[in-house]
Amino acid sequence: MTNLLWLRRDLRRHDHPALAAAADGADVVALFVLDPGLLERAGGARRAWLAATLRATAAGYEGKLVLRIGNPRAVVPAVAAEAGAVAVHVSAETTPTGRRRDAAVQRRLADTGVDWVATGSPYAVTPPRVVNKQGEGYKVFTPFSKAWLDHGWRAPAADPERLRLLELPCDPAAEQWLEQALTEGPQELPPAGEEAALDRWAEFLEDGLTDYDGGRDLLAEDATSRMSPHLKLGTVHPRTLLADLAGRTGEGAQRYRTELCWREFYADVLWRDPDSLWHDLRPELATMDYDHDEQLVQRWREGQTGFPVVDAAMRQLLATGWMHNRARMITASFLCKDLHEWWPIGARHFLDHLIDGDVASNNHGWQWAAGTGTDAAPYFRVFNPISQGQKFDPRGDYVRRWVPELRHLSGASVHTPWDAADGYAQGYPEPIVDHAAERKEALARYQAARGN
């Protein structure tokens, strides 16, 4: 008997319930489908990260990972038939797009008598299991986090006692896509794959966890775990991380659990309100007045705003496919509240480029910054891009790394080049807006929308 394991956001061998279920009493064909519909808008870093991860995953699956390119609605039933599979095993999908796709594939498989088996998910607690006493979901993080902790999660899944992987030919077009993606990607991608994820996690537990709570916001420091790209593609499961954090009571461990909980919270919110993926979660600001200045938005995308920490972050994103979480908040606030643009414009740009671009976390994080999301009263929170840079990049090292036009300025003076006689000597642009004036304008617009 043969089962087909369709890998998606679970590119690993260990702590993999769907793999264990597929291998129970059957041979296994492991498949990954490159969907052009999802890949055509992805930036170079995002495509390269997927390609590198697939290369590592293939090695972990004894070189027998089957790669095909095309619409999964057609590809998965075709490969199931080719393999003679009696069932297709997956990790359950939770996003609106993924759920619609899976429902369509499941219907096509049913027509041919092939079973659909979903086991596990990309989350420690699969949405929508966390509920209040009335059996309803949460719209605010703090009560969700308490209920999430009370609910708990299973221990990491055991590896299959027996795993016999069968091999099918890969699609030459898929192999060509991998080669091209790796060639066109940036040079600063982190090591990819399950082994690299576990090595990075072990390093962070040893050297970074203790000081995580105090140092995680410092832009120039390597003080975060960098696990988000691995969680995105499932080369490590959050349950594995939580198991390693069990019994650790320090502030760093507590803060890290909280950050993992934020990821699960946003996935739960999206499950319950699929429209929040691209529409305001809170209706109070439905009449908000937005600008539509493509020229200014493009300056933001390219890191040419004249605000050093904003530009450093946006250039880091373009160069590496990653951005520090504090920088994400700063740049999002700038687009929404200094440039008065609707948050989906920024959310789409981030998803196109971030190697850890998770739609639930990304889009609801943007709504948090914009004031349309789960936070109770964020409309008056306007990040000052100057003071944020001074506070979280106090020596200016982050800005100097990513904005070479300001490397001649020392220390924190990089954050205020307009105060230096030679601040613009290397061609750095002047600010495209007056932050103080735009802050007042943002607050006025928010007040007007709330009044309406």
PDB file of C-alpha atoms in Angstrom, residues 6 8-9 35 37-38 72-73 93-105 270 274 277-278 348 359:
ATOM      1  CA  TRP A   6       1.911  16.364   0.188  1.00  0.00           C
ATOM      2  CA  ARG A   8       3.540  22.450   2.196  1.00  0.00           C
ATOM      3  CA  ARG A   9       4.434  24.393   5.340  1.00  0.00           C
ATOM      4  CA  ASP A  35       2.398  26.637  -7.607  1.00  0.00           C
ATOM      5  CA  GLY A  37       0.048  31.282  -8.883  1.00  0.00           C
ATOM      6  CA  LEU A  38       1.761  31.720  -5.525  1.00  0.00           C
ATOM      7  CA  PRO A  72      -2.073  21.659  -7.073  1.00  0.00           C
ATOM      8  CA  ARG A  73      -5.711  21.022  -7.959  1.00  0.00           C
ATOM      9  CA  GLU A  93      -3.943  24.263   6.347  1.00  0.00           C
ATOM     10  CA  THR A  94      -5.478  27.224   8.183  1.00  0.00           C
ATOM     11  CA  THR A  95      -5.286  30.215   5.828  1.00  0.00           C
ATOM     12  CA  PRO A  96      -8.320  31.106   3.679  1.00  0.00           C
ATOM     13  CA  THR A  97      -6.452  30.460   0.418  1.00  0.00           C
ATOM     14  CA  GLY A  98      -4.976  27.203   1.646  1.00  0.00           C
ATOM     15  CA  ARG A  99      -8.293  25.930   2.939  1.00  0.00           C
ATOM     16  CA  ARG A 100     -10.047  26.674  -0.362  1.00  0.00           C
ATOM     17  CA  ARG A 101      -7.270  24.978  -2.304  1.00  0.00           C
ATOM     18  CA  ASP A 102      -7.334  21.915  -0.067  1.00  0.00           C
ATOM     19  CA  ALA A 103     -11.110  21.617  -0.311  1.00  0.00           C
ATOM     20  CA  ALA A 104     -10.860  21.648  -4.105  1.00  0.00           C
ATOM     21  CA  VAL A 105      -8.097  19.022  -4.141  1.00  0.00           C
ATOM     22  CA  LEU A 270      -7.624  34.859  10.536  1.00  0.00           C
ATOM     23  CA  PRO A 274     -11.020  35.331   6.762  1.00  0.00           C
ATOM     24  CA  LEU A 277      -6.678  39.080   5.427  1.00  0.00           C
ATOM     25  CA  TRP A 278      -7.097  42.152   3.198  1.00  0.00           C
ATOM     26  CA  ARG A 348       1.604  43.155   0.059  1.00  0.00           C
ATOM     27  CA  VAL A 359       0.028  36.011   5.872  1.00  0.00           C
TER      28      VAL A 359
END
